[in-house]
Coordinates of C-alpha atoms in Angstrom, one line a residue:
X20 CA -123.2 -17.3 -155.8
X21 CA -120.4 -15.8 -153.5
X22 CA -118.9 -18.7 -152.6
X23 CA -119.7 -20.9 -155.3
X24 CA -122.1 -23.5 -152.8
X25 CA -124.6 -25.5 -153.1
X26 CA -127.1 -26.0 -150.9
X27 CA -130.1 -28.5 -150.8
X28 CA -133.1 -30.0 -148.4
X29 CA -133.9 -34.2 -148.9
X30 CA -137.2 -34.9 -147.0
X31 CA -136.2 -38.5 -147.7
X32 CA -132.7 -38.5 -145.4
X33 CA -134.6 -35.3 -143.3
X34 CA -131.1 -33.4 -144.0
X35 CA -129.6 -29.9 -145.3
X36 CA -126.4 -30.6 -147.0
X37 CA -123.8 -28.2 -148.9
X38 CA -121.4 -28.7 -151.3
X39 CA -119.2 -27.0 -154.1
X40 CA -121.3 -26.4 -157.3
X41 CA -119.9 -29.4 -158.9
X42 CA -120.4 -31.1 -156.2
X43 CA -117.4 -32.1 -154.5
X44 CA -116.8 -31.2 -150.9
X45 CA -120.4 -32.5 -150.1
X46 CA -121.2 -32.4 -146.3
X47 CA -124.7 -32.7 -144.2
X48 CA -125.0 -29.3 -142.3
X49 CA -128.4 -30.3 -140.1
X50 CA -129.8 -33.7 -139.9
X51 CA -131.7 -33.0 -136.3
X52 CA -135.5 -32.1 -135.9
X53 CA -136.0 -32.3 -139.6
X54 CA -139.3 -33.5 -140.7
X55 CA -140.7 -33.1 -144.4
X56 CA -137.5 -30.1 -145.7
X57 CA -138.8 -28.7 -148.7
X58 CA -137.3 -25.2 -150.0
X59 CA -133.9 -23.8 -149.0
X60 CA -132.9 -20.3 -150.0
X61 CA -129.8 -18.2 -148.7
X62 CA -129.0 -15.2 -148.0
X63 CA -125.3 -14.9 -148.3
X64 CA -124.9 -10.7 -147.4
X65 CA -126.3 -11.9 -143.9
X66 CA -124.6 -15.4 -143.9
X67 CA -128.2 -17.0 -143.1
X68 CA -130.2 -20.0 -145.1
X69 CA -134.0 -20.2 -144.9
X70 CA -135.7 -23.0 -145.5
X71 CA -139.7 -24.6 -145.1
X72 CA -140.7 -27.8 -143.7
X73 CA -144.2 -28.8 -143.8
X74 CA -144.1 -31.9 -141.4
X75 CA -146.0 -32.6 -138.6
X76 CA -144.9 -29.5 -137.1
X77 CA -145.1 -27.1 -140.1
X78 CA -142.1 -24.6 -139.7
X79 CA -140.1 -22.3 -141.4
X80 CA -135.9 -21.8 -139.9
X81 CA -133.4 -20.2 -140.9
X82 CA -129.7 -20.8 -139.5
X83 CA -126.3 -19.5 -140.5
X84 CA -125.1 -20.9 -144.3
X85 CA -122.5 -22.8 -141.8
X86 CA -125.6 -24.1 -139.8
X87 CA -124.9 -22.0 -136.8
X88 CA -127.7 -20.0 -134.7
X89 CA -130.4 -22.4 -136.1
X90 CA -133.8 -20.7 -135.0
X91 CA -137.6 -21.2 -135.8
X92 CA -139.1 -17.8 -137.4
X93 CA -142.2 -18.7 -138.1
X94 CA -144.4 -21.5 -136.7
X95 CA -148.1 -20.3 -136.4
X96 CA -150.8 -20.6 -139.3
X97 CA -148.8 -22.6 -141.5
X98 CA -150.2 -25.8 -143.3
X99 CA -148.0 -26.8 -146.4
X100 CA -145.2 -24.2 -146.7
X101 CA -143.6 -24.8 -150.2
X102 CA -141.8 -22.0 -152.0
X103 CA -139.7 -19.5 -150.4
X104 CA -137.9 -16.5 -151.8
X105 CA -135.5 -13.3 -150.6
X106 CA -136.1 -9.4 -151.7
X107 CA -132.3 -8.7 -150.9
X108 CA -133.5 -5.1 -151.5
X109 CA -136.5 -5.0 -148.9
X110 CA -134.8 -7.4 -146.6
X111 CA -138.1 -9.9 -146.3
X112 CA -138.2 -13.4 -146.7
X113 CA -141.7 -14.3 -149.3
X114 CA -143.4 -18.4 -148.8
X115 CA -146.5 -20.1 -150.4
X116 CA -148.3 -21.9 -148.1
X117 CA -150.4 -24.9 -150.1
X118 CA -152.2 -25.7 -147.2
X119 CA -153.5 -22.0 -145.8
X120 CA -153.5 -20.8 -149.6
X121 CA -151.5 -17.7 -149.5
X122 CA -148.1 -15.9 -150.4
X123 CA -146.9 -14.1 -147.2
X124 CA -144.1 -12.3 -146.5
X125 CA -142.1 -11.3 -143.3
X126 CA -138.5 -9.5 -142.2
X127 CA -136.0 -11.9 -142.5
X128 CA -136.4 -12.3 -138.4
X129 CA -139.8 -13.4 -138.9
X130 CA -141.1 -10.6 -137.2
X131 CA -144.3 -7.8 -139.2
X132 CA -145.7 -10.4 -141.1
X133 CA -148.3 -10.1 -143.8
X134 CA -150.5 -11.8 -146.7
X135 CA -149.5 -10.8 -149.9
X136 CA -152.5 -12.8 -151.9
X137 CA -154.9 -14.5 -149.7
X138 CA -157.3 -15.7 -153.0
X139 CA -157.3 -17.5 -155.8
X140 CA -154.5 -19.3 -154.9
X141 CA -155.7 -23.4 -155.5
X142 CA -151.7 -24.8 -154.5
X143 CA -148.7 -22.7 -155.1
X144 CA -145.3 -24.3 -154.9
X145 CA -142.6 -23.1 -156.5
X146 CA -141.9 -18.8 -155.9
X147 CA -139.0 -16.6 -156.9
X148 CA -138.7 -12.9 -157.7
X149 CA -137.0 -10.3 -159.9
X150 CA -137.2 -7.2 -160.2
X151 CA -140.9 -5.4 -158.8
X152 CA -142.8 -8.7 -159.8
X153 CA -143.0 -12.1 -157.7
X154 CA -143.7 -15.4 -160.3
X155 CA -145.3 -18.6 -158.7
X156 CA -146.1 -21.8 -160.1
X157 CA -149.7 -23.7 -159.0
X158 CA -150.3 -27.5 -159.0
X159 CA -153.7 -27.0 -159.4
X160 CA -154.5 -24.1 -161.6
X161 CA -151.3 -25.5 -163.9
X162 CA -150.4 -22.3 -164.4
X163 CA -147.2 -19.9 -164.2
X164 CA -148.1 -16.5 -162.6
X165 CA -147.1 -13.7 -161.2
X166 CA -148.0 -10.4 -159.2
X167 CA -146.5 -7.0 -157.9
X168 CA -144.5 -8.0 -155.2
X169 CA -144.9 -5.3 -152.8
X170 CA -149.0 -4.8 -152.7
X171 CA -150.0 -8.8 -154.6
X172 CA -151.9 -6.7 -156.8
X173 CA -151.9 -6.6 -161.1
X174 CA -152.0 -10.5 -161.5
X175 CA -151.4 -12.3 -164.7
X176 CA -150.8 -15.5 -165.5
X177 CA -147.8 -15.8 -167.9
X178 CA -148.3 -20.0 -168.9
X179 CA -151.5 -22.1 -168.2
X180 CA -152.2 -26.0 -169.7
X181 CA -149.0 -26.8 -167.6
X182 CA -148.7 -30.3 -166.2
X183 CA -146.3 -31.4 -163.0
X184 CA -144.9 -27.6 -162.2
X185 CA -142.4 -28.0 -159.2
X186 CA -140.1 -25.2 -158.4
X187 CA -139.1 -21.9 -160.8
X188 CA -136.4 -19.4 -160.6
X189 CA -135.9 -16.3 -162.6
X190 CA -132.0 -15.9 -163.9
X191 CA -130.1 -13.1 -164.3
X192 CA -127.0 -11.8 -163.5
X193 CA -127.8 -8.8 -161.5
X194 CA -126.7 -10.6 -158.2
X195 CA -125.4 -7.8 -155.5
X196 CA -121.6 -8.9 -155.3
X197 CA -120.6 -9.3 -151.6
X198 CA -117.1 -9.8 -150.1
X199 CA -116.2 -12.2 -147.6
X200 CA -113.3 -13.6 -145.8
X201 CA -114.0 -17.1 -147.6
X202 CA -112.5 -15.2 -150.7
X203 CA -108.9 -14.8 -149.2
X204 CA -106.7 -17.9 -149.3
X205 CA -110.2 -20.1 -149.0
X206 CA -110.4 -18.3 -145.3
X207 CA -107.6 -20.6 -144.5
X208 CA -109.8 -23.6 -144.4
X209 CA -108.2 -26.9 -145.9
X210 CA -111.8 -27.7 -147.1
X211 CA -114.8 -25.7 -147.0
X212 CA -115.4 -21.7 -146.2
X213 CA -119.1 -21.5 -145.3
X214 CA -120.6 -19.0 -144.6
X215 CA -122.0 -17.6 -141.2
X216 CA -123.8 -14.0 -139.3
X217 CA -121.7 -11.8 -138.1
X218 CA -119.3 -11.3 -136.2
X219 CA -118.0 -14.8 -137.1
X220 CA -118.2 -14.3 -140.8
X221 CA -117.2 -17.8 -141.8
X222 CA -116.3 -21.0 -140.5
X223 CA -114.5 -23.7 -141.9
X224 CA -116.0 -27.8 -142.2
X225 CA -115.1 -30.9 -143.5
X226 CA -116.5 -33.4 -146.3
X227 CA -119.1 -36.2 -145.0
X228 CA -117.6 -38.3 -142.3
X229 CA -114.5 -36.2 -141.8
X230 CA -113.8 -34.2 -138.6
X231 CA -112.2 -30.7 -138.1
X232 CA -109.1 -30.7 -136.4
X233 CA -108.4 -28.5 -132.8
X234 CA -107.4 -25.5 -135.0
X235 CA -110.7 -25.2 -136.2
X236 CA -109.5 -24.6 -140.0
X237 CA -107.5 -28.3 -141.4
X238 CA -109.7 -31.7 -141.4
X239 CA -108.2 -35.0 -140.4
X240 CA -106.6 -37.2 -143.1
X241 CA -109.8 -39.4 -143.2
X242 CA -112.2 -41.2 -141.6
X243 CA -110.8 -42.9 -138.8
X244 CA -113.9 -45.2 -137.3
X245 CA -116.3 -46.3 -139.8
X246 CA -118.5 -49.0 -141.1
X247 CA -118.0 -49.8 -144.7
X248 CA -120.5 -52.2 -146.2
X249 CA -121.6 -53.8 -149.6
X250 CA -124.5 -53.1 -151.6
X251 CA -124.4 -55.1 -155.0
X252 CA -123.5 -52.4 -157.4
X253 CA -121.3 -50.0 -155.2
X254 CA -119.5 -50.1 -151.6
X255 CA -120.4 -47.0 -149.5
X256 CA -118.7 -46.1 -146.1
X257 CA -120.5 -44.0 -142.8
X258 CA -118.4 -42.3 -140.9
X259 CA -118.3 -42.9 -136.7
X260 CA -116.1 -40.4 -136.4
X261 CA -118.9 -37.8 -136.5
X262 CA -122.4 -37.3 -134.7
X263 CA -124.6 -38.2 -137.7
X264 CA -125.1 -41.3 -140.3
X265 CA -124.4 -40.4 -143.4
X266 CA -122.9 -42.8 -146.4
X267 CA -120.6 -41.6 -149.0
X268 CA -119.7 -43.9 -151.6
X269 CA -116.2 -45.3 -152.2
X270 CA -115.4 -43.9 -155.7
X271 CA -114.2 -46.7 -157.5
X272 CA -113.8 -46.4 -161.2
X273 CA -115.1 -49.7 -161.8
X274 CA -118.4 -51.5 -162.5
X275 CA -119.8 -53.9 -159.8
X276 CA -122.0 -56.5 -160.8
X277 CA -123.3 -58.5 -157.6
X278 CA -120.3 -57.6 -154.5
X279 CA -121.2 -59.8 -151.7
X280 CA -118.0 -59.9 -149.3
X281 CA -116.0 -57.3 -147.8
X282 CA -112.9 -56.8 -145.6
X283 CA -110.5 -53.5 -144.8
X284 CA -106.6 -53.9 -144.1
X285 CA -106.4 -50.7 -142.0
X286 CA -102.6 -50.6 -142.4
X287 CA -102.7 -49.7 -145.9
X288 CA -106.5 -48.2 -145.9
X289 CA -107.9 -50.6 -148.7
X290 CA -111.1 -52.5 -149.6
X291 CA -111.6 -55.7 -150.6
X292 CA -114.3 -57.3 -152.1
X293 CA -116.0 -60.0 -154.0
X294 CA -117.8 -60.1 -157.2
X295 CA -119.9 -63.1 -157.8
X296 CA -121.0 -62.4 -160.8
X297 CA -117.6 -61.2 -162.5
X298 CA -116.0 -64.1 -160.5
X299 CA -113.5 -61.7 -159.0
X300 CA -111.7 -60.6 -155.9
X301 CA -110.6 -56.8 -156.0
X302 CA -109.1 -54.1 -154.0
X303 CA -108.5 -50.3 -153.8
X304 CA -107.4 -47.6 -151.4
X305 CA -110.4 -46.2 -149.3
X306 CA -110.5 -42.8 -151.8
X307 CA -111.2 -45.5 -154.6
X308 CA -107.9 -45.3 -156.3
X309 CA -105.5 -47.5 -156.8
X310 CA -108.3 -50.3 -158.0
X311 CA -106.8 -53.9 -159.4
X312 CA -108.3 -57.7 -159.6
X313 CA -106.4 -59.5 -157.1
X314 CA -108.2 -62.8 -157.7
X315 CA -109.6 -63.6 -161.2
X316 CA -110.0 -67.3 -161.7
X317 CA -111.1 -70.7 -159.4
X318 CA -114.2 -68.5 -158.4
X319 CA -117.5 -69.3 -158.0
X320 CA -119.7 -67.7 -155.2
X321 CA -117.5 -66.1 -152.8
X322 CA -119.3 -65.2 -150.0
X323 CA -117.1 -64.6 -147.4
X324 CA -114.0 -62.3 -147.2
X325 CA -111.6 -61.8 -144.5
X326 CA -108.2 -59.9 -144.0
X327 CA -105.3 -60.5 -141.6
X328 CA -104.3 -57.4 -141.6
X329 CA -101.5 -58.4 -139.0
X330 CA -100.5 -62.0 -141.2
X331 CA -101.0 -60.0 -144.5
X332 CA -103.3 -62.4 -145.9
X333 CA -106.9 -62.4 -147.2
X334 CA -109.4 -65.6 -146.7
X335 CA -112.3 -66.4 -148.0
X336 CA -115.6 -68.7 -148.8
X337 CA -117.1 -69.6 -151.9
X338 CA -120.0 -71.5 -151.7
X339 CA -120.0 -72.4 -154.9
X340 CA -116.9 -74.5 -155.2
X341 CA -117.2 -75.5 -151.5
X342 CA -113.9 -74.2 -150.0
X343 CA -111.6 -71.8 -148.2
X344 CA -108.8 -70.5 -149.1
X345 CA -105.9 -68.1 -148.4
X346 CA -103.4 -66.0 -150.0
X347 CA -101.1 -63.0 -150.2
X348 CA -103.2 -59.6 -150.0
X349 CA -102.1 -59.2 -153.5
X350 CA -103.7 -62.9 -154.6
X351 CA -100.1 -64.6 -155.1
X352 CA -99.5 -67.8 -152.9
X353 CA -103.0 -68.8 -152.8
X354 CA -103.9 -71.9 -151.5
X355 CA -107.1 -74.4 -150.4
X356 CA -107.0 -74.9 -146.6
X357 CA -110.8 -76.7 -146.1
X358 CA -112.4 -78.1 -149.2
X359 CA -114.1 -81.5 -147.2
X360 CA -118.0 -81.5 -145.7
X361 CA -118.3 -78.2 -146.5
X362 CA -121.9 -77.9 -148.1
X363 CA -122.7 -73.9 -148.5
X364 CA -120.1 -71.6 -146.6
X365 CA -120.7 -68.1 -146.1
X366 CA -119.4 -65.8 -143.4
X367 CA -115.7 -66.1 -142.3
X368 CA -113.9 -64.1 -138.7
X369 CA -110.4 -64.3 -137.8
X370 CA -108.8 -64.1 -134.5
X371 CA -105.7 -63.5 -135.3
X372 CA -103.9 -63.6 -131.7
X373 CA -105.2 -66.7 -130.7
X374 CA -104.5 -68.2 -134.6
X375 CA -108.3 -69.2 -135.1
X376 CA -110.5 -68.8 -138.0
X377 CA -114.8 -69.0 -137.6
X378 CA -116.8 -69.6 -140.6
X379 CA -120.8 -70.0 -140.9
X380 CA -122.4 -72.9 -142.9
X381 CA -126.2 -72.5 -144.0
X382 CA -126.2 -75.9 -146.1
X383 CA -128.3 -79.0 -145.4
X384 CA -127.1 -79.1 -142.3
X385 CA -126.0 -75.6 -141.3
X386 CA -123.0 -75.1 -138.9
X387 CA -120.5 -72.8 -137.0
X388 CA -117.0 -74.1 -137.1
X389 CA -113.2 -73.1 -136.3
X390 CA -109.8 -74.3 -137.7
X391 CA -106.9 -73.1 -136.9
X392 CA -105.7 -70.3 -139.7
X393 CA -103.7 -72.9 -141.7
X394 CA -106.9 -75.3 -141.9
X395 CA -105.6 -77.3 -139.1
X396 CA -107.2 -78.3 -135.6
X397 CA -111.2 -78.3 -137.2
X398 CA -114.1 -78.8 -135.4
X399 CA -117.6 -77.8 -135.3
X400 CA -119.1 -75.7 -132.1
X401 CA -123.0 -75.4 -132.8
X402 CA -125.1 -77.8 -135.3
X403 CA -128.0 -77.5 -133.9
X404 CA -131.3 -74.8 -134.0
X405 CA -129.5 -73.2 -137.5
X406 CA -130.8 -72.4 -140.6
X407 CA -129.1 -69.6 -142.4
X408 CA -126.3 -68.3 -140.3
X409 CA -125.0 -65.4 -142.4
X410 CA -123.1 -62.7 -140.7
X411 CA -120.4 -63.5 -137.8
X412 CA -118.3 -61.8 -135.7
X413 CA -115.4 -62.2 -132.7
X414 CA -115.6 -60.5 -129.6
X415 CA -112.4 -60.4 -129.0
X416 CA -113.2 -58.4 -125.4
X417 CA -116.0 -60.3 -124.8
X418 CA -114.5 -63.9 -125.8
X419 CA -117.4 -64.4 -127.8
X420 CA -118.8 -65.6 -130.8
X421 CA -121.5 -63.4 -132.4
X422 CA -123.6 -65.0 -135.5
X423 CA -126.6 -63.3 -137.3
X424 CA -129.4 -66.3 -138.7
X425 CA -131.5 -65.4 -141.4
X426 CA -134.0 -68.2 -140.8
X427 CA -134.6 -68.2 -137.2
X428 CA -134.4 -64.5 -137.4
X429 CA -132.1 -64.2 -134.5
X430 CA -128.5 -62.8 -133.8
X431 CA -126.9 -65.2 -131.1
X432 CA -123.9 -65.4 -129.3
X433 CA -122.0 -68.2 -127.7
X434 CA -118.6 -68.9 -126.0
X435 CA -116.0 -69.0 -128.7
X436 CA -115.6 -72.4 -128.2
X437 CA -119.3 -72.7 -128.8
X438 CA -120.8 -72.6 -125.6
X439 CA -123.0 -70.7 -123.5
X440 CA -125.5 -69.9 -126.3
X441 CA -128.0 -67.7 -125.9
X442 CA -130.4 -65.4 -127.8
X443 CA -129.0 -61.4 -128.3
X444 CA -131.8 -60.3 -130.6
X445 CA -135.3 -61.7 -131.8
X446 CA -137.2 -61.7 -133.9
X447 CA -135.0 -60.1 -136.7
X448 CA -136.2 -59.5 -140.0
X449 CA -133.4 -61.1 -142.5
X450 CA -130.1 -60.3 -141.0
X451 CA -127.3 -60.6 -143.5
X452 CA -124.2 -59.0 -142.6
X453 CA -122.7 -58.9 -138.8
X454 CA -120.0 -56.3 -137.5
X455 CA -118.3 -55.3 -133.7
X456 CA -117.0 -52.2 -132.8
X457 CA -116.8 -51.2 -129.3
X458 CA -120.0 -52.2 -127.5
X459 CA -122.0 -52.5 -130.3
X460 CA -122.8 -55.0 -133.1
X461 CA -124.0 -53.6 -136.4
X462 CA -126.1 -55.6 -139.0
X463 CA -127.7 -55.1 -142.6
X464 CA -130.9 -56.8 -142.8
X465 CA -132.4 -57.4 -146.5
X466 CA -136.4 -56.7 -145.6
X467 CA -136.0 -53.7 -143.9
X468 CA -133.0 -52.3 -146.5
X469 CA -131.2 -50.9 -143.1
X470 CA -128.5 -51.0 -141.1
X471 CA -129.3 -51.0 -137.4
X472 CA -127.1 -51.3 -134.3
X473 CA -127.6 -52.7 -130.8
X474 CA -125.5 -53.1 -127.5
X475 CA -123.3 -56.2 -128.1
X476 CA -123.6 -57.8 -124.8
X477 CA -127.6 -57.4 -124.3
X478 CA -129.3 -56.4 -127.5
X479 CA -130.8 -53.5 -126.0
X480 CA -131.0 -49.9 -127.0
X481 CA -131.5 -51.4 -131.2
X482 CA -131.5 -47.7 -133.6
X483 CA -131.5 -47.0 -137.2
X484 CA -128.4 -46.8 -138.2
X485 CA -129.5 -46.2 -142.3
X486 CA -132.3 -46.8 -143.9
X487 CA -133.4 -47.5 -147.9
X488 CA -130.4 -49.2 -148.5
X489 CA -131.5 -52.1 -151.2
X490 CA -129.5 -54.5 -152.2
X491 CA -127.3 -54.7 -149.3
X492 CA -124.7 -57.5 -148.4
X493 CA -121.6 -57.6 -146.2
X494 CA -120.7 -55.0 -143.9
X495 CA -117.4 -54.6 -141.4
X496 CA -116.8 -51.9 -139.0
X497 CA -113.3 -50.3 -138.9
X498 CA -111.2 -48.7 -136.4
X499 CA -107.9 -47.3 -137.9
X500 CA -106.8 -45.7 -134.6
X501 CA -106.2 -49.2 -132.9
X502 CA -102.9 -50.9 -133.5
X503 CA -102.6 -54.3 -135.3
X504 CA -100.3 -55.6 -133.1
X505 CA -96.8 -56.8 -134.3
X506 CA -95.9 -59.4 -137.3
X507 CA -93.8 -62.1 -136.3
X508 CA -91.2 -62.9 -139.1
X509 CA -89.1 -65.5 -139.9
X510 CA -85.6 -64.4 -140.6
X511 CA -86.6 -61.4 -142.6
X512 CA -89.9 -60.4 -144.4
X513 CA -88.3 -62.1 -147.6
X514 CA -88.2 -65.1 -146.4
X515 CA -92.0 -65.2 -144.9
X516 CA -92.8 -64.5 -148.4
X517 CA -90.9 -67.3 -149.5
X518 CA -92.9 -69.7 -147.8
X519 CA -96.5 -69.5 -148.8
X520 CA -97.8 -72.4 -146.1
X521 CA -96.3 -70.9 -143.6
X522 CA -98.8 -68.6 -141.1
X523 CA -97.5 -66.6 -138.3
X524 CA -99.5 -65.1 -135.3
X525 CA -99.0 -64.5 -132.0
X526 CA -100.5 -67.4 -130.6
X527 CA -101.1 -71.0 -132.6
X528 CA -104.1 -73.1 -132.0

C-alpha cells in the first residue's frame, strides 16, 4: 500500500512476481528453489516479503520486497503451511499450518517461536488480522473463525455451512503510512521502485524480459535476444536477455483465430504472422502497436513465414493452395515463385547471403528442398526416411540444415546441400516449430505443450525451456544486437521498388 505493488506466489510457474496494482510493470522477482509457493505477505516499514511454501521441503522465507537477502526462517515442524499474516504492531509474523494443525507465530526473524492454537484446528488456510483478534478460514470445519491474537484464547466462529473457503483479509484503512525514497521522483528509476532492508532502501528493476542498464536506475529499450513464438490465439515472447524464462504476451489489439507462422524483421522490431483461419497475413511492432493486415486475399493454409529482413521481403507456404510466394514487407508486389509438385508445404528458412531459400514438405511424399530466392535453381536434398518435417532452420555457422519431424519423432541435421545426415535428437514427442540462436536449437513440441532447448551441434544438455503452453505453433529466435548486413541497391532504393522480380543479396545461387 506504499508503493502501490502487487505482489503474488504461482505454484504452477514456481515464481514470486510484482507488479503495479493495475498490473502493468509486471516482473518475476524469484523463480529459484521454488517448490509449491502459496501465501505472500509484506512488510513494507522493513522492506521484507514473507511467504509459505509447502513443497517437498516445507518452508517459510522471507527476502527483501526487491528480492534481495532471500533467507529461510523457518524450516522445522512444518507440514502444509498456508496462511500467513503480519502484527506490524508486535513485529511477528502469524502461519496455519494444515498439515501440523496449528496457528504459530514467530519474530519476523524467525527466531521465539510459539503455538498460538494447537486444537481444534481440522485445516486452516486462509489468516489475517485486525485489531486484537486473528480471523482464519478452515477447509474442513467450513467455517470462518477467529481468536485473540496474543494468548489464541476466546474463540468464536463468525460463519459456518461455508463451502470452498480459500484466503480472507480484513480491510480497513488504518494502514501505518511509511515514507520511502520510492516516493521522490519514482527513486529515479525509469521503471520500477521496489522496495528493500535497509540501508539500501530501494532498488530499481525492469518489466519481464528487460534488463537494467550499468546505472542501476534506466532499463534498456527492449528485449534484445528473445524467442517469440505462436500459440493459436495470441503470440507471446521470452526474453534471453535475462537469467529466467518467463513469457509476456505481445499485446496486440486484435483477435487471433488459428496463427500458425511467424517471422521478426529486427530492423524495424515487428511481427509477422499468419492466420489460417481469417486467411490473413499481419504485422505489428514488438509492443503490439502499429497492427495492419498486410495480406488478405489468395490464402489458404499458410504455414510457413519467412522475412528477409536484409531483401525487405516476406515469404511464405500455404499448403493449402500449394505455393510460395514473395512480396514487399508491406504485401505490395506479391508474387508466386514455386506453385509445381508441391503437395503439402510447411516450414520455410532463408539464407540470405548465399541467396537460398529451404522449405519442408510433409505430403505423400515428404521432402526438404532449396531454390534459389527468386524460385530459380530447385532441387530436392533428402526424400527419403520423412514423414512430417515441420520446423527448419539454417546454420549459418555451422553450414547446416536443421529440420524437426513430427513422425519419426526426430530433429536431424544434414549438410545444406543435403548431406551428411544424421540424427540430433530421438525420440521426440511431436516437434513442431524449429529455431537457432547461438549454440542452441529451440523447438515447441504439441504433446508435451513446451518449449525445450538443446546444444545444436550434439543434442545434449535438452532443458525445459516453458512448459503448459497449449496450442503452440511456430517459434523463431531473435537477436537484435547482430547486424543484418548491407542491402544492395540498384540505382537508388526507388528503383528496387520499382521492380518487383527483382531480388538482391549478397551472393546469387
Amino acid at each position: 500500500w506504499v508503493t502501490n505493488k502487487l505482489y503474488w506466489t504461482d505454484a504452477g510457474t514456481d515464481r514470486i512476481e510484482v507488479s503495479n496494482t493495475d498490473g502493468t510493470m509486471r516482473t518475476v522477482l524469484i523463480w529459484e528453489n521454488l517448490d509449491r509457493p502459496r501465501d505472500i505477505v509484506v512488510d513494507p516499514v522493513g522492506g521484507f516479503m514473507y511467504w509459505t511454501d509447502w513443497g517437498a521441503n516445507p518452508k517459510i522465507e522471507r527476502a527483501g520486497m526487491d528480492a534481495s537477502n532471500r533467507l529461510v526462517i523457518i524450516s522445522s515442524n512444518l507440514t502444509w503451511p498456508n496462511g500467513l499474516a503480519i502484527d506490524y504492531e508486535s513485529q511477528r509474523l502469524y502461519w496455519a499450518d494444515a498439515g501440523m494443525k496449528t496457528i504459530e507465530y514467530a519474530s519476523l526473524d524467525g527466531s521465539h517461536r510459539k503455538v498460538l492454537i494447537g486444537n481444534n484446528l481440522p485445516h486452516p488456510f486462509g489468516l489475517t488480522l485486525y485489531g486484537e483478534r486473528i480471523y482464519w478460514t478452515d477447509w474442513q470445519a467450513k467455517s470462518i473463525q477467529s481468536a485473540d491474537r496474543r494468548t489464541g484464547q476466546f474463540r468464536e466462529t463468525l460463519q459456518d455451512n461455508l463451502e470452498n473457503l480459500m484466503d480472507i483479509h480484513v480491510f480497513h484503512r488504518h494502514r501505518p503510512p511509511v515514507h520511502t525514497a520510492c516516493e521522490v521522483n519514482n527513486g529515479g528509476c525509469s521503471h520500477l521502485c521496489l522496495l528493500a532492508p535497509l540501508p539500501k532502501g530501494y532498488s530499481c528493476t525492469c518489466p519481464t524480459g528487460i534488463n537494467l542498464l550499468s546505472d542501476g536506475k534506466t532499463c534498456s529499450s527492449g528485449m534484445t535476444s528473445f524467442l517469440i513464438f505462436a500459440r493459436r490465439t495470441d503470440i507471446r515472447m521470452v526474453s534471453l536477455d535475462i537469467p529466467y524464462f518467463a513469457d509476456v504476451v505481445v499485446s496486440v489489439n486484435v483477435t487471433m483465430k488459428n496463427t500458425i507462422a511467424i517471422g521478426v524483421d529486427p530492423h524495424e522490431g515487428k511481427v509477422y504472422w499468419s492466420d489460417s483461419t481469417l486467411r490473413k497475413i499481419s504485422r505489428a511492432a514488438l509492443d503490439g502497436s502499429q497492427f495492419e493486415d498486410i495480406i488478405t486475399t489468395g490464402l489458404l493454409t499458410t504455414d510457413g513465414l519467412a522475412v528477409d529482413a536484409v531483401g525487405r521481403k516476406i515469404y511464405w507456404t500455404d499448403t493449402g493452395t500449394n505455393r510460395i510466394e514473395v512480396g514487399n514487407l508491406d504485401g505490395s508486389m506479391r508474387k508466386v515463385l514455386v506453385w509445381q509438385n508441391l503437395d503439402s508445404p510447411r516450414a520455410i528458412a532463408l539464407y540470405h547471403e548465399m541467396g537460398y531459400m529451404y522449405w519442408t514438405d510433409w505430403g505423400e511424399n515428404a521432402k526438404l528442398e532449396r531454390s534459389g530466392m527468386d524460385g530459380s535453381g530447385r532441387v530436392v536434398l533428402i526424400s527419403n526416411n520423412l514423414g512430417w518435417p515441420n520446423g527448419l532452420a539454417v546454420d549459418k555457422a555451422g553450414s547446416q540444415l536443421l529440420w524437426a519431424d513430427a513422425h519419426t519423432e526426430r530433429i536431424e541435421a544434414a549438410d545444406l546441400n543435403g548431406a551428411n545426415r544424421r540424427t540430433l535428437l530421438s525420440p521426440v514427442q511431436h516437434p513442431y516449430g524449429l529455431t537457432l540462436l547461438d549454440s542452441y536449437i529451440y523447438w515447441t513440441d504439441w504433446q508435451t505443450r513446451s518449449i525445450h532447448r538443446a546444444d545444436k551441434d550434439t543434442g545434449a544438455n535438452v532443458i525445459l525451456v516453458r512448459a503448459n503452453l497449449p496450442g503452440l505453433m511456430d517459434i523463431q529466435a531473435v537477436d537484435r544486437a547482430r547486424p543484418l548486413g548491407k542491402l544492395l541497391t540498384i540505382e537508388t532504393e526507388a528503383s528496387l521498388s520499382a521492380w518487383p522480380l527483382v531480388y538482391c543479396h549478397t551472393f546469387s545461387p
